[in-house]
XYZ file of C-alpha atoms in Angstrom:
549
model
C -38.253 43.843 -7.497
C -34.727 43.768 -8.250
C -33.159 41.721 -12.028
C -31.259 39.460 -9.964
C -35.174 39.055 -7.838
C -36.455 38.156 -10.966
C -34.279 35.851 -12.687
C -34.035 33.632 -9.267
C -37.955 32.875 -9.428
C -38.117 32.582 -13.215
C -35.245 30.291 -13.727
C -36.860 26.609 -12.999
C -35.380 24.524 -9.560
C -31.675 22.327 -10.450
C -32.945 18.855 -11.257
C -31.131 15.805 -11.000
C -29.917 15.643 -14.633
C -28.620 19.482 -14.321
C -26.486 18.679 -11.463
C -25.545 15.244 -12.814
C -24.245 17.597 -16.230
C -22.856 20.190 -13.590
C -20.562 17.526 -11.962
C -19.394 16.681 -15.194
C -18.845 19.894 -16.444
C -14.951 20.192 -17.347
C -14.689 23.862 -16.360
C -15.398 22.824 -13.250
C -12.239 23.016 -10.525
C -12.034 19.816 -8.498
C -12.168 20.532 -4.946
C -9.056 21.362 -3.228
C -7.317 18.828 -1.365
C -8.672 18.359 2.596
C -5.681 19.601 4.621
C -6.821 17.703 7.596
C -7.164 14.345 5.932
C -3.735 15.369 4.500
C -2.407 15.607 7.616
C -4.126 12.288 9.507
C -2.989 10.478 6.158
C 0.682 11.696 6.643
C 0.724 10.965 10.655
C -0.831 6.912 9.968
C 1.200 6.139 6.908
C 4.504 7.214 9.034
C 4.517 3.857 10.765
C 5.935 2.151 7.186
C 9.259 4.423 7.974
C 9.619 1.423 10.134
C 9.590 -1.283 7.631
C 11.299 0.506 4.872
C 13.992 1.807 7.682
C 14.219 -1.621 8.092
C 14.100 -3.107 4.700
C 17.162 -0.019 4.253
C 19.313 -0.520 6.745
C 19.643 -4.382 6.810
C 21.536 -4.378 3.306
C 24.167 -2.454 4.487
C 24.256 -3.652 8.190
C 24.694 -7.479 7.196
C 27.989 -6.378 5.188
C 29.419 -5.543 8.612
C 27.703 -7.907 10.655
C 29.019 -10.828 8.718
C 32.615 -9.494 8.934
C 31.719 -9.117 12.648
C 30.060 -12.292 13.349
C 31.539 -14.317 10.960
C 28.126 -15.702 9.530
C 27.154 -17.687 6.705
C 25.039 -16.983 3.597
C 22.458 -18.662 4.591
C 22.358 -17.203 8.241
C 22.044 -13.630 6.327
C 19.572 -14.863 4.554
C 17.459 -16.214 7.308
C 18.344 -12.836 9.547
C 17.189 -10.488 6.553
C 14.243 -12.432 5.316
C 12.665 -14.006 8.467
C 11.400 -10.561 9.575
C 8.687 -10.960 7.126
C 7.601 -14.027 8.289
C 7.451 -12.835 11.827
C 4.946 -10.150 10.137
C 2.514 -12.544 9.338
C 2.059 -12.479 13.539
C 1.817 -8.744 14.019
C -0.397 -8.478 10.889
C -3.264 -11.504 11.385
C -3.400 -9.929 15.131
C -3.585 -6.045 13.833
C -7.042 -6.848 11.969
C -8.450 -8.089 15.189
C -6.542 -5.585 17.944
C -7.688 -2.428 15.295
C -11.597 -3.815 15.391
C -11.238 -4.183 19.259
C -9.333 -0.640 20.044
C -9.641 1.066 17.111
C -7.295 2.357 14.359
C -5.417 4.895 15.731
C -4.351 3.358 19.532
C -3.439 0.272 16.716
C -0.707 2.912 14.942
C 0.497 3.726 18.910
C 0.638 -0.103 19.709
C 2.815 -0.698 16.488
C 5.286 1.978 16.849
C 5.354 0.740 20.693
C 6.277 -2.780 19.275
C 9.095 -1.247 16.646
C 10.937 0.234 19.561
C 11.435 -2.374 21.675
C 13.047 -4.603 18.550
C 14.724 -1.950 17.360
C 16.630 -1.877 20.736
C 16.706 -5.564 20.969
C 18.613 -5.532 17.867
C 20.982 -2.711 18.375
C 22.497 -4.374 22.159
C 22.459 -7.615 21.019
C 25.103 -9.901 21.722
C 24.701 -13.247 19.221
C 23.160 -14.275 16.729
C 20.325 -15.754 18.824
C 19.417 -12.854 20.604
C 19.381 -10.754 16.920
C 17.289 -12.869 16.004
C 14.730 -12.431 18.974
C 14.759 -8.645 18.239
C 14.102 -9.392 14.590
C 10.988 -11.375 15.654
C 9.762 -8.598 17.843
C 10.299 -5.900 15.252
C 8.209 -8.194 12.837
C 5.230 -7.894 15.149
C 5.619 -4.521 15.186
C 6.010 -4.079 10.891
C 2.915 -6.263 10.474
C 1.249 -4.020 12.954
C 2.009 -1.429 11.001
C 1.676 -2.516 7.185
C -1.551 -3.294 8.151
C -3.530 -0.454 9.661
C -1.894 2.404 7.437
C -3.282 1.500 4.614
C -6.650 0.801 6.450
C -6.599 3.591 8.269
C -5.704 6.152 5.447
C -8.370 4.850 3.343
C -11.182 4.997 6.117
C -10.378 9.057 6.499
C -9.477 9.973 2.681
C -12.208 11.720 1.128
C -13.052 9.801 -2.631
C -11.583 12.600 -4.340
C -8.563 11.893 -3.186
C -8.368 8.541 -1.684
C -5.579 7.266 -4.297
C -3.166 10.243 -3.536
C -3.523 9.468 0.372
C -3.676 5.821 0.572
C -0.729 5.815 -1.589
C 1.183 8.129 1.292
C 2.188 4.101 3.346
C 4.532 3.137 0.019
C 5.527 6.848 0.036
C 6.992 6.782 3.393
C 8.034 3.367 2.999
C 10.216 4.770 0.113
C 11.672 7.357 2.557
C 12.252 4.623 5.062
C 14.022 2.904 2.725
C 16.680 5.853 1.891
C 17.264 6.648 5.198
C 18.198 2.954 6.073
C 20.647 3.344 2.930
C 21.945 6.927 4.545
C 22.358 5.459 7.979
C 24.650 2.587 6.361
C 26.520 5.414 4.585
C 26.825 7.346 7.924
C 27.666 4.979 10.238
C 30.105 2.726 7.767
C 33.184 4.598 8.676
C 32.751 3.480 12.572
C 34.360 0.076 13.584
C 32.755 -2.888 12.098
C 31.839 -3.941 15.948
C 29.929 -0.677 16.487
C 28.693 0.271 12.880
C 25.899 -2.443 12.559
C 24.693 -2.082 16.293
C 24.080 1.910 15.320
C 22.196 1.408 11.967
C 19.995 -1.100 13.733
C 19.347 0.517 16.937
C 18.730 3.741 15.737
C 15.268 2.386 14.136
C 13.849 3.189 17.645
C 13.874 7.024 17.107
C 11.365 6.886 14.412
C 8.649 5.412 16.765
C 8.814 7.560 19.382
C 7.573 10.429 17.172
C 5.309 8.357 15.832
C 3.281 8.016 19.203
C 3.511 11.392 19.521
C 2.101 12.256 16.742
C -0.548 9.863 16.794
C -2.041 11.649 19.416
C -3.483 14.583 17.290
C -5.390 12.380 15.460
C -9.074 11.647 14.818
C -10.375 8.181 15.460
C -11.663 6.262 11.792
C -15.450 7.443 11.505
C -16.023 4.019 10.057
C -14.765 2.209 13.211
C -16.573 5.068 15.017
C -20.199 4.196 13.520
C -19.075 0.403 13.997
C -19.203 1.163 17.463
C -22.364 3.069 17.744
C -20.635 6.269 18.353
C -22.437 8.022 15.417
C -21.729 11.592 17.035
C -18.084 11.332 17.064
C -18.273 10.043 13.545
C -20.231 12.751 11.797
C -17.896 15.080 13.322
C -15.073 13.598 11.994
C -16.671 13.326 8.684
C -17.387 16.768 8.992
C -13.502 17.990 9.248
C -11.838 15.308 6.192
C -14.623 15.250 4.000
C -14.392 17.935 0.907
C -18.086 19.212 1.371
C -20.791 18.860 4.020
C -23.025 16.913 1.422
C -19.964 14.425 1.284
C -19.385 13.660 4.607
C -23.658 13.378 5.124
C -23.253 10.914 2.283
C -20.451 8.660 3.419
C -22.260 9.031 6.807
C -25.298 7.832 5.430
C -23.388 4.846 3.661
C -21.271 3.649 6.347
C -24.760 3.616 8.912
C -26.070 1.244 5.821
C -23.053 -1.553 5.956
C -22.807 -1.214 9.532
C -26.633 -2.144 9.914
C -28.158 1.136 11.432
C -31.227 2.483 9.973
C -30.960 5.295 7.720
C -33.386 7.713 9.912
C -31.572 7.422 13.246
C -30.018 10.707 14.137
C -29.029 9.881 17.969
C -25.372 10.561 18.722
C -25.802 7.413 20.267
C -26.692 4.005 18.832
C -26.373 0.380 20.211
C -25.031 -1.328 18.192
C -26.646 -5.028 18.267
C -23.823 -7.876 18.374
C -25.077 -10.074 15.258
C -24.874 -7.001 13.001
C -21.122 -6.794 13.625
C -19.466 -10.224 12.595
C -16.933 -12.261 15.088
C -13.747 -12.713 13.580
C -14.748 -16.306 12.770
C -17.478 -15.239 10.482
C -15.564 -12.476 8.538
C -12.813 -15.648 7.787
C -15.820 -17.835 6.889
C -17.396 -15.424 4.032
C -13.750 -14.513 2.758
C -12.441 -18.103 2.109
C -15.135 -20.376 2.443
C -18.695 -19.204 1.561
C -17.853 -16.139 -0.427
C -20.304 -14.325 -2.894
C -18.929 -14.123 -6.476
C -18.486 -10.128 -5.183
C -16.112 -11.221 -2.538
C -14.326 -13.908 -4.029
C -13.073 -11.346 -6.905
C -12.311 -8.912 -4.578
C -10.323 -11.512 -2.468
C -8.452 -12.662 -5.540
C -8.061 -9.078 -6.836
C -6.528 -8.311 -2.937
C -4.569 -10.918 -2.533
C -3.365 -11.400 -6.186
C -1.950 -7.347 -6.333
C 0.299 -8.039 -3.090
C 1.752 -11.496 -4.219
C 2.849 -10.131 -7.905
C 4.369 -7.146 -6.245
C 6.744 -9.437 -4.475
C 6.728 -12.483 -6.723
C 8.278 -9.680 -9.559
C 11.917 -9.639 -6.680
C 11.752 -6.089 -5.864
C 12.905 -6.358 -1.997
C 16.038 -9.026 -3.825
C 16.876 -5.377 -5.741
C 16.507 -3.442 -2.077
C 17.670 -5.786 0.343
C 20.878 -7.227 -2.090
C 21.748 -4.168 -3.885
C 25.161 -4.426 -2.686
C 25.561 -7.865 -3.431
C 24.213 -6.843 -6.885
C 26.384 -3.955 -7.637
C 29.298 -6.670 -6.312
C 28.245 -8.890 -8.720
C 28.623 -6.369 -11.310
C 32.087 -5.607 -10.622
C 31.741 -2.897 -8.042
C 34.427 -4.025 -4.731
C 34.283 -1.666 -2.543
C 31.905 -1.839 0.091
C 31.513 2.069 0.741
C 31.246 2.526 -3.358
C 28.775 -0.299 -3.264
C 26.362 1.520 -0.044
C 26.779 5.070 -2.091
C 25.553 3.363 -5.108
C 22.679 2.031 -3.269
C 22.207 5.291 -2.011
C 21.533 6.527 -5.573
C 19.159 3.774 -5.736
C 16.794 5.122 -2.723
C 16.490 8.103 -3.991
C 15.755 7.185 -7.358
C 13.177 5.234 -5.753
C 11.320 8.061 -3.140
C 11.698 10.407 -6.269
C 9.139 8.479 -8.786
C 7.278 7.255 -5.752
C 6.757 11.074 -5.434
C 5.430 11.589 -8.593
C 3.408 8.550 -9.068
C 1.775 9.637 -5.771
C -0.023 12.858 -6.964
C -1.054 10.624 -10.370
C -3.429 8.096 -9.014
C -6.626 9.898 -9.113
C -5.580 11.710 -11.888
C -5.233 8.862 -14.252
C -6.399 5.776 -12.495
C -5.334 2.519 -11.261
C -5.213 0.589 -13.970
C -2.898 2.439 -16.504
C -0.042 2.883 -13.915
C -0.412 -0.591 -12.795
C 0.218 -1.612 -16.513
C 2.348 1.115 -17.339
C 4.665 0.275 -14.283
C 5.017 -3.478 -14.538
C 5.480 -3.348 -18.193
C 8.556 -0.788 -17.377
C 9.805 -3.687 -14.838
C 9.547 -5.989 -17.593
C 12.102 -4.948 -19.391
C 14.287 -3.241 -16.953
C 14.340 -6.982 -14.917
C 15.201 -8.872 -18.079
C 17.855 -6.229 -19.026
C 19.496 -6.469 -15.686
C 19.745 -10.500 -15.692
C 21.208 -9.878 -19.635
C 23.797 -7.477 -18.302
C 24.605 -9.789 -14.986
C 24.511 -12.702 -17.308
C 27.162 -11.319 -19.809
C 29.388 -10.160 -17.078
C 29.698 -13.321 -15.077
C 30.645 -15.257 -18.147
C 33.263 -12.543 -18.987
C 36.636 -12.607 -18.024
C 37.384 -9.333 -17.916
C 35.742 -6.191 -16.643
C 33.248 -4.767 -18.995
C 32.609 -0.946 -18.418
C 29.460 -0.837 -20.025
C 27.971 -3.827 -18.758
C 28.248 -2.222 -15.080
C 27.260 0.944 -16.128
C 23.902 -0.428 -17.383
C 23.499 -2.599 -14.634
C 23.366 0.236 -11.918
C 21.126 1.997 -14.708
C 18.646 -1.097 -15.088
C 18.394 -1.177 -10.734
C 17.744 2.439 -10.579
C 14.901 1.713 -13.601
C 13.511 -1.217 -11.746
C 13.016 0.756 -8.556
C 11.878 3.437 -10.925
C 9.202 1.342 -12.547
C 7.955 -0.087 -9.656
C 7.227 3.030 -7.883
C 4.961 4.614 -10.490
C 2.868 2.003 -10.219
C 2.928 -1.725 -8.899
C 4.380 -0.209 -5.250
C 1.910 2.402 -4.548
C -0.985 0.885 -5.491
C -1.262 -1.792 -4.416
C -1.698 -1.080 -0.786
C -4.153 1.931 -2.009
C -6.532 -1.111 -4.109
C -6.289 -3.628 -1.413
C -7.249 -1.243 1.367
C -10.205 -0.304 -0.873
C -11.570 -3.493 -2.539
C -12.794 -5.385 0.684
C -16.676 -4.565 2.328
C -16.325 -2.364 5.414
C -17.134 -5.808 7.663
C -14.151 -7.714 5.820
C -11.988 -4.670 5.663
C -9.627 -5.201 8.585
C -8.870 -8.942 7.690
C -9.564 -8.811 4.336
C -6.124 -6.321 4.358
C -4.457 -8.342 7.073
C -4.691 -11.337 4.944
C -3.215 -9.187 1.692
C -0.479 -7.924 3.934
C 0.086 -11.465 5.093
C 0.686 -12.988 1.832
C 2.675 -9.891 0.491
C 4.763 -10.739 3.749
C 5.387 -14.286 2.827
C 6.296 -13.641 -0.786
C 8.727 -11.494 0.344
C 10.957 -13.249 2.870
C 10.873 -16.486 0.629
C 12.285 -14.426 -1.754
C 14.742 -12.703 1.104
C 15.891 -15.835 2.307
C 16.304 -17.990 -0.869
C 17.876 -15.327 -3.317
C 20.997 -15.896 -2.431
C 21.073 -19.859 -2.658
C 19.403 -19.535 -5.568
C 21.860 -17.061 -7.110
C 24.815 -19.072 -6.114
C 22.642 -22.098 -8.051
C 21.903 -20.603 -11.005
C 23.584 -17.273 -11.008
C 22.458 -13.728 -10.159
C 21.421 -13.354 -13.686
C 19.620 -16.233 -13.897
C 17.877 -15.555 -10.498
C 16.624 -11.609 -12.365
C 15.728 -13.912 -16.419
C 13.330 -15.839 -13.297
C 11.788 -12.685 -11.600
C 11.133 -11.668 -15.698
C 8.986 -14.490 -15.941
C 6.945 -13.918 -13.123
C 6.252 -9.862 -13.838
C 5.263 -11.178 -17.588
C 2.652 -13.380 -15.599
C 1.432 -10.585 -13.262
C 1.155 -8.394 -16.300
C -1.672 -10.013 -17.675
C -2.686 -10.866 -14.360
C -3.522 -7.143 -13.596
C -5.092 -6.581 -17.018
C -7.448 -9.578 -16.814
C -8.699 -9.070 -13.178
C -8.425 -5.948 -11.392
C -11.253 -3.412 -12.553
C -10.677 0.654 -12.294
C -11.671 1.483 -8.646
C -10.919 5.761 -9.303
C -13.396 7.899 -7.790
C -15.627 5.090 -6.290
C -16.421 5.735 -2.793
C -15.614 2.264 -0.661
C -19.335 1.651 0.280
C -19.657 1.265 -4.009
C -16.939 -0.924 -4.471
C -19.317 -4.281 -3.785
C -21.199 -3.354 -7.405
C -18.327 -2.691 -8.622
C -16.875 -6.453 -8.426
C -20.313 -7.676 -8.364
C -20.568 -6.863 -11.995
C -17.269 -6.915 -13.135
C -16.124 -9.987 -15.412
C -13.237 -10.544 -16.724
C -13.578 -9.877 -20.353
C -14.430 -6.392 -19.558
C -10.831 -5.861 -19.175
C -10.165 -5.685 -22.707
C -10.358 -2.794 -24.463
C -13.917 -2.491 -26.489
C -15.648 -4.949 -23.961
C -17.981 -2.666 -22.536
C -21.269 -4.034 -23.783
C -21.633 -5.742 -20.541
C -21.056 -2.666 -18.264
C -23.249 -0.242 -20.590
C -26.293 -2.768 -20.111
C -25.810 -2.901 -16.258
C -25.304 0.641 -16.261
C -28.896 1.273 -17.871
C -30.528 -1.354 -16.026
C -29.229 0.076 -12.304
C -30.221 3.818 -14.045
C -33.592 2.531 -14.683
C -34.352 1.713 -11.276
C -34.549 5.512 -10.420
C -32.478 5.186 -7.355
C -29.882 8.139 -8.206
C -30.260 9.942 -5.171
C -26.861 9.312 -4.097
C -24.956 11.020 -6.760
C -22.414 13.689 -5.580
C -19.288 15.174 -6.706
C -16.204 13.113 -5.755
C -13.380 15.703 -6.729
C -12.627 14.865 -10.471
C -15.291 11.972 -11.374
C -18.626 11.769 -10.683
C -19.487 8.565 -8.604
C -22.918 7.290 -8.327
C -23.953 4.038 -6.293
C -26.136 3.473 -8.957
C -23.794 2.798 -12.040
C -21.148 1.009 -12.307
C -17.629 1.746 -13.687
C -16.920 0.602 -16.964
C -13.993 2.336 -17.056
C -12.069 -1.410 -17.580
């Protein structure tokens, strides 16, 4: 009998503490990224091109509509921020349409919706009929801020959920600077024609899109939801980073959706009352929620309102008007400045994007919105000293441009990716489609009060005073984010429920673990480990929970 012969029968069988110390071990590698969930990831998050096209394009195409059209202030205001409003449509219906006909046909109908507004937009001939095309490009954004994110997270293995659900602000980002680029490239046409192509050139985008779409998998989550648990452990098999993974998520998605652990049939009926009606999932979110749910609903919602509450899309969509104020005139210096701005922008969205599971939520989050902070405030200073000088001041303009490039900077290592990664992970797989819609819906809002009012309100109490305002609120979403939004790194989604089940508020502070530690050893001494496996870089167990706070 050979050595090797030997030492296999002496050495004793792996027990669940030796694995437990295995997955910790640091000399372990972390699996290596899923190429296919890579790729489904980057295929669904391409539908936020079409918002931050969007978003892009409109703050150089209102320069030459308004020479055009001759429009008011508060018409541009109105134009630019009622698109988000509109969302609030295409984004209450996309949590219902997505449970109906799935994720992925959801991603088709969106990019369906973009293209017709996008056309709308580019052959229209008043201000009336812009503003229909506006409203139909709206459904179509809300469609799509809503099931990237949801879609993304369903098919990202744990190990690398925040890299992948981060990929909708990523392309968002890109969307973004190739708005700014189209401005630049089409400025030198007539006013007349320049606007119609920046607009109506939005439409190209979603045509790939569908295309695209069509290599997809369907979300093994909605799959199960729909008793088709064949399809689903096949898809688990391809985008999960192990075969014990994906017969774990398997195994935890059966348990949410209400199908007993031992059936094995590639084909389960799925009984009506175990799936809630649309009614019911609003009922336990807003009015009958456990203490679970009602932190993860304030946690969701609270992320997306501070996000736009801070004025981020004033700094995108009124960059222009911002460099203007600063002393820049001309209109083509003003759209290549802005220019500088988008890609200051995709670049730290870039890096903040392979970051997330690699340090967590919580420390960008904090990190980023104390870097907005004081970039904000120093902005409004600079604005502030220039509009009650009478002459131009060099250096005051200099660190203007400097203090919107570190705003966009700040906000994309942190506050902009992740918060559509924690929202699409925080809600229960039953609440999951309208517990984002409703996030998305709010973040919506926010946003085109702040697109339609900014430029009343800077006219009322300056441009500077407008950014001193948008310090105030960051300040308050600081704390906000320290106070109530636990670590979520390396939990699968099925965990999160302990995870806000447990969490309190204190625990956010730094040596306020006492709490966690005793739950911790109370859910260890149940005995019920036996769904511990290696997430990529932390060790998750349904079984403890994370007092990583």
């Amino acid at each position: 009998m050979s050595e090797g012969t030997n030492k296999a029968m002496s050495d004793p069988p792996p027990t669940t503490a030796s694995k437990v110390i295995a997955d910790f071990d640091p000399l372990k590698k972390p699996p290596k990224r899923n190429k296919f969930a890579f790729a489904c990831a980057t295929l669904a998050s391409m539908t936020s091109v079409l918002l931050g096209y969007d978003i892009g394009v409109m703050s150089g195409a209102i320069i030459y509509l308004k020479e055009d059209w001759h429009i008011s202030d508060t018409q541009i205001g109105v134009l630019v921020g009622i698109l988000n409003i509109y969302c609030l449509f295409g984004s209450f219906a996309a949590g219902r349409t997505s449970d109906w006909i799935g994720r992925r046909y959801t991603i088709v109908l969106a990019g369906a919706i973009f293209f017709v507004g996008a056309l709308l937009m580019g052959f229209a001939t008043n201000y009336a009929f812009l503003m229909v095309g506006r409203f139909v490009t709206g459904i179509g954004v809300g469609y799509a801020l809503m099931i990237a994110p949801v879609y993304t997270a369903e098919v990202s293995p744990a190990s690398s959920r925040g890299f992948l659900t981060s990929f909708p602000e990523v392309f968002i980002n890109a969307g973004i600077l190739l708005g700014y680029i189209s401005n630049l490239a089409f400025s030198s046409l007539p006013t007349h024609l320049s606007w119609r192509f920046m607009l109506g050139i939005g439409a190209i985008p979603s045509i790939f899109l569908a295309i695209g779409v069509l290599a997809m998998p369907e979300s093994p989550r909605w799959l199960v939801m729909q008793g088709r648990l064949g399809d689903a452990k096949k898809v688990l098999n391809r985008i999960s980073d192990s075969p014990e993974e994906a017969q774990l998520r398997l195994s935890e998605i059966k348990q949410t959706a209400g199908i007993p652990a031992e059936c094995d049939e590639d084909i389960y009926k799925v009984e009506k009352t175990k799936i809630k009606s649309g009614n019911a999932v609003w009922k336990e979110l807003f009015f009958n929620p456990t203490p679970a749910v009602r932190r993860a609903v304030i946690a969701g919602i609270g992320i997306h309102f501070f996000q736009q509450a801070s004025g981020i899309d004033a700094v995108v969509l009124y960059s222009p008007r911002i460099f203007q104020s600063a002393g820049i005139t001309n209109a083509r210096k003003q759209l290549l400045a802005t220019v500088a701005v988008g890609v200051v922008k995709t670049l730290f969205i870039l890096v903040a994007t392979f970051q997330l599971d690699k340090y967590g939520r919580r420390p960008l989050l904090l990190t980023s919105v104390g870097g907005m902070i004081i970039a904000i405030l120093t902005l409004a200073m600079s604005l502030t000293v220039i509009d009650h000088s009478h002459h131009k001041i060099t250096w005051a303009i200099a660190l203007c441009i400097t203090m919107v490039c570190a705003v966009v900077a700040s906000f994309s290592i942190g506050l902009g990716p992740i918060t559509w990664v924690y929202s699409s992970e925080v809600f229960p797989l039953r609440l999951r489609a309208q517990g984002t819609s409703m996030g998305v819906a709010v973040n919506r809002v926010v946003s085109g009060v702040i697109s339609i009012f900014f430029l009343p309100l800077s006219h009322k109490i300056t441009t500077g005073g407008a950014f001193f305002l948008f310090g105030g609120i960051a300040i308050i979403a600081w704390f906000f984010f320290l106070t109530f939004l636990p670590e979520t790194r390396g939990r699968t989604l099925e965990n999160m429920h302990e995870l806000f089940e447990d969490f309190r508020w204190r625990e956010s502070f730094p040596g306020n673990k006492s709490n966690n530690d005793e739950n911790s050893t109370r859910k260890q001494s149940n005995g019920n480990d036996k769904s511990q496996v290696q997430l990529g870089e932390t060790t998750t167990s349904t079984t403890v929970t994370n007092d990583n706070h």
